[in-house]
PDB file of C-alpha atoms in Angstrom:
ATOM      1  CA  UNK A 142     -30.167  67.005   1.964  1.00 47.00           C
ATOM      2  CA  UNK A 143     -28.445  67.990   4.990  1.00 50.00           C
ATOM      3  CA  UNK A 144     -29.848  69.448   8.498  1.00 52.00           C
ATOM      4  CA  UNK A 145     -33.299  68.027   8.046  1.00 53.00           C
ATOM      5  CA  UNK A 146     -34.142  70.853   5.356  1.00 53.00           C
ATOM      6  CA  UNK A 147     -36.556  69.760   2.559  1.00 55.00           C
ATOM      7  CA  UNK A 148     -35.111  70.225  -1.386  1.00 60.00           C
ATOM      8  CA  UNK A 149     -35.955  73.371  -2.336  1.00 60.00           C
ATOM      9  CA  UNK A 150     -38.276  74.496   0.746  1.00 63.00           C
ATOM     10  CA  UNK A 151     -38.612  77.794   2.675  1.00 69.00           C
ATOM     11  CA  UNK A 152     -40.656  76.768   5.888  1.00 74.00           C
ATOM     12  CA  UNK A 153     -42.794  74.262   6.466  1.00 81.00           C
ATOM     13  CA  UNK A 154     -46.029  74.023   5.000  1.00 83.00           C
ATOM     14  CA  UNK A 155     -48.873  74.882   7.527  1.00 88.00           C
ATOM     15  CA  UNK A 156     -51.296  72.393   7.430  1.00 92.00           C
ATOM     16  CA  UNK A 157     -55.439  74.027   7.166  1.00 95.00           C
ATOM     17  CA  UNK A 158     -58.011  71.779   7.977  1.00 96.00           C
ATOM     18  CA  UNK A 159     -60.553  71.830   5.492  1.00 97.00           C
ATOM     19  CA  UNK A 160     -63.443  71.000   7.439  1.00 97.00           C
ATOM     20  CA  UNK A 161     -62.857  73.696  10.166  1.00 98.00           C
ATOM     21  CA  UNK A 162     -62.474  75.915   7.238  1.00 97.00           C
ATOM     22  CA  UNK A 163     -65.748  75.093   5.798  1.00 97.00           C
ATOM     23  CA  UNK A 164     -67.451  75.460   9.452  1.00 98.00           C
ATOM     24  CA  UNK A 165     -65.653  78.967   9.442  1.00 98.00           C
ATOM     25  CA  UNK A 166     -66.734  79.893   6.201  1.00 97.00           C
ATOM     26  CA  UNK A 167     -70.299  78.670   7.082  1.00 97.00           C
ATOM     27  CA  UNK A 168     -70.057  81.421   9.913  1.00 97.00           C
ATOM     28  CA  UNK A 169     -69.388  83.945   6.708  1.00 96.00           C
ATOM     29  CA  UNK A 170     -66.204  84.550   8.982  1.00 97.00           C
ATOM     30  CA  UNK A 171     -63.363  86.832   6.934  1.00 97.00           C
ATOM     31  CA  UNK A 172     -60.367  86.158   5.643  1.00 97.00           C
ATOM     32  CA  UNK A 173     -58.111  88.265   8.518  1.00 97.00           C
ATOM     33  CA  UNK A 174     -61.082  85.614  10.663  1.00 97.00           C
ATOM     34  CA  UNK A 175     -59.808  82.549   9.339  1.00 98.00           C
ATOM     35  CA  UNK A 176     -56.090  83.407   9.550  1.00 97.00           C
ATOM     36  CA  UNK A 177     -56.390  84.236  12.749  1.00 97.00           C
ATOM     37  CA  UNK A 178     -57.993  81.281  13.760  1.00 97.00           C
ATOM     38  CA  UNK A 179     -55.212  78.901  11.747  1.00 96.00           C
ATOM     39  CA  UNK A 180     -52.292  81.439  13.254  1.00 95.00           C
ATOM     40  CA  UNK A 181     -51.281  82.317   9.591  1.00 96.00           C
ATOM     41  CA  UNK A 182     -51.226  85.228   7.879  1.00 95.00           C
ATOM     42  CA  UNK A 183     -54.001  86.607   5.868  1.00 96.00           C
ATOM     43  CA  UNK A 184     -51.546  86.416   2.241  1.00 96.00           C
ATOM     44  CA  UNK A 185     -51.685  82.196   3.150  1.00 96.00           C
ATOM     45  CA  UNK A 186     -55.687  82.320   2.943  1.00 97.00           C
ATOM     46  CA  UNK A 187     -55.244  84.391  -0.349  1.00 96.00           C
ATOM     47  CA  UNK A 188     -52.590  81.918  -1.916  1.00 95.00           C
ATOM     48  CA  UNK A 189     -54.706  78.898  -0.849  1.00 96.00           C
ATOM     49  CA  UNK A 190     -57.403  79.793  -2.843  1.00 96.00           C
ATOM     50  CA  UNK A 191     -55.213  78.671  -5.756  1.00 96.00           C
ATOM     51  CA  UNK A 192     -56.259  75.179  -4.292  1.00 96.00           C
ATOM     52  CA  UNK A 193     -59.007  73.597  -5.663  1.00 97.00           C
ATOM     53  CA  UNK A 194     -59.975  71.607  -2.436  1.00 97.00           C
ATOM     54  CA  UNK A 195     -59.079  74.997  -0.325  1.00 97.00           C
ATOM     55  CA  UNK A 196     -61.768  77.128  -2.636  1.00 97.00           C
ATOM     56  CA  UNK A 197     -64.443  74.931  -2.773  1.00 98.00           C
ATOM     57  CA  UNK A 198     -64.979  74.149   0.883  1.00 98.00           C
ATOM     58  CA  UNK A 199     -64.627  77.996   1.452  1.00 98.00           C
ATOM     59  CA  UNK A 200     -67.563  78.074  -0.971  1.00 98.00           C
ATOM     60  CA  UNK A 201     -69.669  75.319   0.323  1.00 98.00           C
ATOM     61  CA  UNK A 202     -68.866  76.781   3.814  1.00 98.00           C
ATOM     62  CA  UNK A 203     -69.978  80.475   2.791  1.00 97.00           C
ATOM     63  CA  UNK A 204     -72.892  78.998   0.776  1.00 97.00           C
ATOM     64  CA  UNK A 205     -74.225  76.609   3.941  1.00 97.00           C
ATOM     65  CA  UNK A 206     -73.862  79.936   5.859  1.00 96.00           C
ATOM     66  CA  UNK A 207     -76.180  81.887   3.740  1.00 96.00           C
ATOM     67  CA  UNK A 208     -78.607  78.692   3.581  1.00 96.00           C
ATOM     68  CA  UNK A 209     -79.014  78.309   7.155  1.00 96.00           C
ATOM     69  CA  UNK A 210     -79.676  82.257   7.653  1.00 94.00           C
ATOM     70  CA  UNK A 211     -82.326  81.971   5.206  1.00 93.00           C
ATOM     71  CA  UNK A 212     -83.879  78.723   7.139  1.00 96.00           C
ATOM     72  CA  UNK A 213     -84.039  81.107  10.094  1.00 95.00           C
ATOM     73  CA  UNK A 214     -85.286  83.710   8.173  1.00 94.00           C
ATOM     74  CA  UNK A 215     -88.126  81.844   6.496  1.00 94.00           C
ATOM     75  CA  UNK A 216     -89.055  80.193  10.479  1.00 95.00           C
ATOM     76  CA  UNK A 217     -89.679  84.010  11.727  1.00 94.00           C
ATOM     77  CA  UNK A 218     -91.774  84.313   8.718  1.00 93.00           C
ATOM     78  CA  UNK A 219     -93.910  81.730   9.488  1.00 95.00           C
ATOM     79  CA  UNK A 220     -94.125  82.239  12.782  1.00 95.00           C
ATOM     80  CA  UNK A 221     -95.911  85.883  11.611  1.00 94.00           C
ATOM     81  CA  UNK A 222     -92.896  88.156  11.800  1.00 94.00           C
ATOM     82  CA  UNK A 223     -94.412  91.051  10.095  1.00 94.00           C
ATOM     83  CA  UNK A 224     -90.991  92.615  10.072  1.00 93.00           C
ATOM     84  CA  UNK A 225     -89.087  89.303   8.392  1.00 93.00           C
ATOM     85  CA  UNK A 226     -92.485  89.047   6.303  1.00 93.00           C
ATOM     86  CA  UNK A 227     -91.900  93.063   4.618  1.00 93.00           C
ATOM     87  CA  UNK A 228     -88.152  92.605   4.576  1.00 92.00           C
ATOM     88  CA  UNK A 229     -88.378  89.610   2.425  1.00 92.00           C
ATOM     89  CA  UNK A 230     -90.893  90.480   0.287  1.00 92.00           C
ATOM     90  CA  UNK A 231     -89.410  93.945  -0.543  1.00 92.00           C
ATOM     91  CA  UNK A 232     -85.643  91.277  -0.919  1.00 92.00           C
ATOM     92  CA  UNK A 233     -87.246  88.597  -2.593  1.00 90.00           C
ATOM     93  CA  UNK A 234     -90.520  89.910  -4.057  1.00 91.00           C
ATOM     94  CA  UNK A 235     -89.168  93.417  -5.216  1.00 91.00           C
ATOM     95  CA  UNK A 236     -92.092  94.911  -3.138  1.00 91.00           C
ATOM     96  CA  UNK A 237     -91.201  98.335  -2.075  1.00 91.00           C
ATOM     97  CA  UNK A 238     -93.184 100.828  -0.051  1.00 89.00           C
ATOM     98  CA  UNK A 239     -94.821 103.868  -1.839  1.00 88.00           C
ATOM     99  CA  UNK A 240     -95.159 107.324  -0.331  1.00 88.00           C
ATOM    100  CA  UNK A 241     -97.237 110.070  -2.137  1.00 88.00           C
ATOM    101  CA  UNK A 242     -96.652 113.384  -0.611  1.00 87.00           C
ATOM    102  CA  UNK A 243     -98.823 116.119  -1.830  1.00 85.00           C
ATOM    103  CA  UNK A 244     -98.627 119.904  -1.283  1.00 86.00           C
ATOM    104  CA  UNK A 245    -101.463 122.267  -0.678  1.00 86.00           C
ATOM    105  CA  UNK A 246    -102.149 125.770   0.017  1.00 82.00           C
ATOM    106  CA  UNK A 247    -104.471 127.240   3.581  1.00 81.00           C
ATOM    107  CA  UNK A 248    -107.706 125.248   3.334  1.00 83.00           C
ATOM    108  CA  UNK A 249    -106.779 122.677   0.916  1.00 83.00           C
ATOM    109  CA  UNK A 250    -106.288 125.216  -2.502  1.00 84.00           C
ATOM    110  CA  UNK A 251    -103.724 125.788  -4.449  1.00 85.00           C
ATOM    111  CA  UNK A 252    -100.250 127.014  -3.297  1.00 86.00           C
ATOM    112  CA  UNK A 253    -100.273 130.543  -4.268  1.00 82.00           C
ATOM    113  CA  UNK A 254     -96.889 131.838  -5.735  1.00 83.00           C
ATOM    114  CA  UNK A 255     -95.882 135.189  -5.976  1.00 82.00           C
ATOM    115  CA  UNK A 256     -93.307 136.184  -8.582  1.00 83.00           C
ATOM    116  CA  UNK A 257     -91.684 139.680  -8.804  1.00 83.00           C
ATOM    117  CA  UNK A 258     -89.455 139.888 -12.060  1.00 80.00           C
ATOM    118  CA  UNK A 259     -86.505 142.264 -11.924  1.00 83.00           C
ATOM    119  CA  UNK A 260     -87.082 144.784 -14.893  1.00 84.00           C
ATOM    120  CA  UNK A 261     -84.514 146.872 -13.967  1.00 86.00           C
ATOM    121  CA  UNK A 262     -82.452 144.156 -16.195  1.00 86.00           C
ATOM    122  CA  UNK A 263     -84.685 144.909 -19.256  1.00 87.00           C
ATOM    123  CA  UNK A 264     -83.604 147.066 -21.685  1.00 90.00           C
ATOM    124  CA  UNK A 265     -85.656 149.389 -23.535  1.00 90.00           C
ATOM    125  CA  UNK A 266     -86.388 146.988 -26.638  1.00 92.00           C
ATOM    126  CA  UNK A 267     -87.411 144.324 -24.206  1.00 89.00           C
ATOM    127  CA  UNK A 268     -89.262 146.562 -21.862  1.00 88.00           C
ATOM    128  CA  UNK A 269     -91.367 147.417 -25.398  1.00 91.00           C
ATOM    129  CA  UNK A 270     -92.051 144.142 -25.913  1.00 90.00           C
ATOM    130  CA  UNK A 271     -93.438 143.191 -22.629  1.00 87.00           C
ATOM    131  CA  UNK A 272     -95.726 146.688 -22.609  1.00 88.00           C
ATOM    132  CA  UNK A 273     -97.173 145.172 -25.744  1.00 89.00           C
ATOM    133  CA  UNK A 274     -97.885 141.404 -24.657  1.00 87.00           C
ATOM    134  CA  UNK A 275     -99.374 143.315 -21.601  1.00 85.00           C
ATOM    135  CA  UNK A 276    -101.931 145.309 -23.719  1.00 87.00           C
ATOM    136  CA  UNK A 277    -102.615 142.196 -25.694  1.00 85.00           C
ATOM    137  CA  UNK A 278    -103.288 139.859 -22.301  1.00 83.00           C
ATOM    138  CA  UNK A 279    -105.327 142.925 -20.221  1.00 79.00           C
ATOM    139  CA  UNK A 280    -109.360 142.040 -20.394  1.00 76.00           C
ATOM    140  CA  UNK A 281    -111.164 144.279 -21.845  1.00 68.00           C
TER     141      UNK A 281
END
């Protein structure tokens, strides 16, 4: 080894504390977050994850995150939060709200619909044929 360089090194290793990373990760932070915050790039964070230590206290960070939100969640619902108290249930519950629309005509009847067939389309077979079914259908 000559000139201080390490066997078989490009630069230095950059050293991530794991327990800032965690408290990052607990603050659901992103990766272009957390690289900025350790002055690396965002490809370190990605090749760190091949670390077992590194992925796992992302993990336990992300998931301590999403525990505490819940926590704060859940206090808003008991402190009668009707708005935290219909979000959840609808998350949590699978509640949903319903909406029935119905259509009516002038005075509460029945839409009326008027249809005008083109019979200039017919031809003369199939203007027969309707002339028949509408001798067969007239009241007597």
């Amino acid at each position: 080894m000559h000139g201080g360089q390490r066997p078989g090194a490009g630069r230095k290793a950059v050293q991530i504390d794991l327990e800032q990373l965690e408290k990052l990760c607990a603050l659901q932070c992103t990766d272009v977050e957390i690289a900025a915050w350790f002055h690396v790039s965002t490809r370190t964070i990605e090749n760190r994850r091949k670390q077992r230590q590194f992925t796992e206290a992302m993990e336990c960070g992300r998931a301590k995150g999403r525990i505490s939100v819940r926590r704060h969640q859940m206090k808003l619902l008991e402190a009668g939060n009707a708005t935290m108290a219909i979000w959840l249930g609808k998350q949590l519950l699978g509640q949903r709200d319903v909406i029935t629309a119905e259509h009516v005509g002038s005075g509460g009847g029945p839409i009326q619909v008027a249809v005008k067939p083109d019979l200039r389309r017919l031809n003369d077979d199939e203007l027969r044929q309707l002339r028949e079914l509408a001798v067969k259908t007239r009241p007597d």
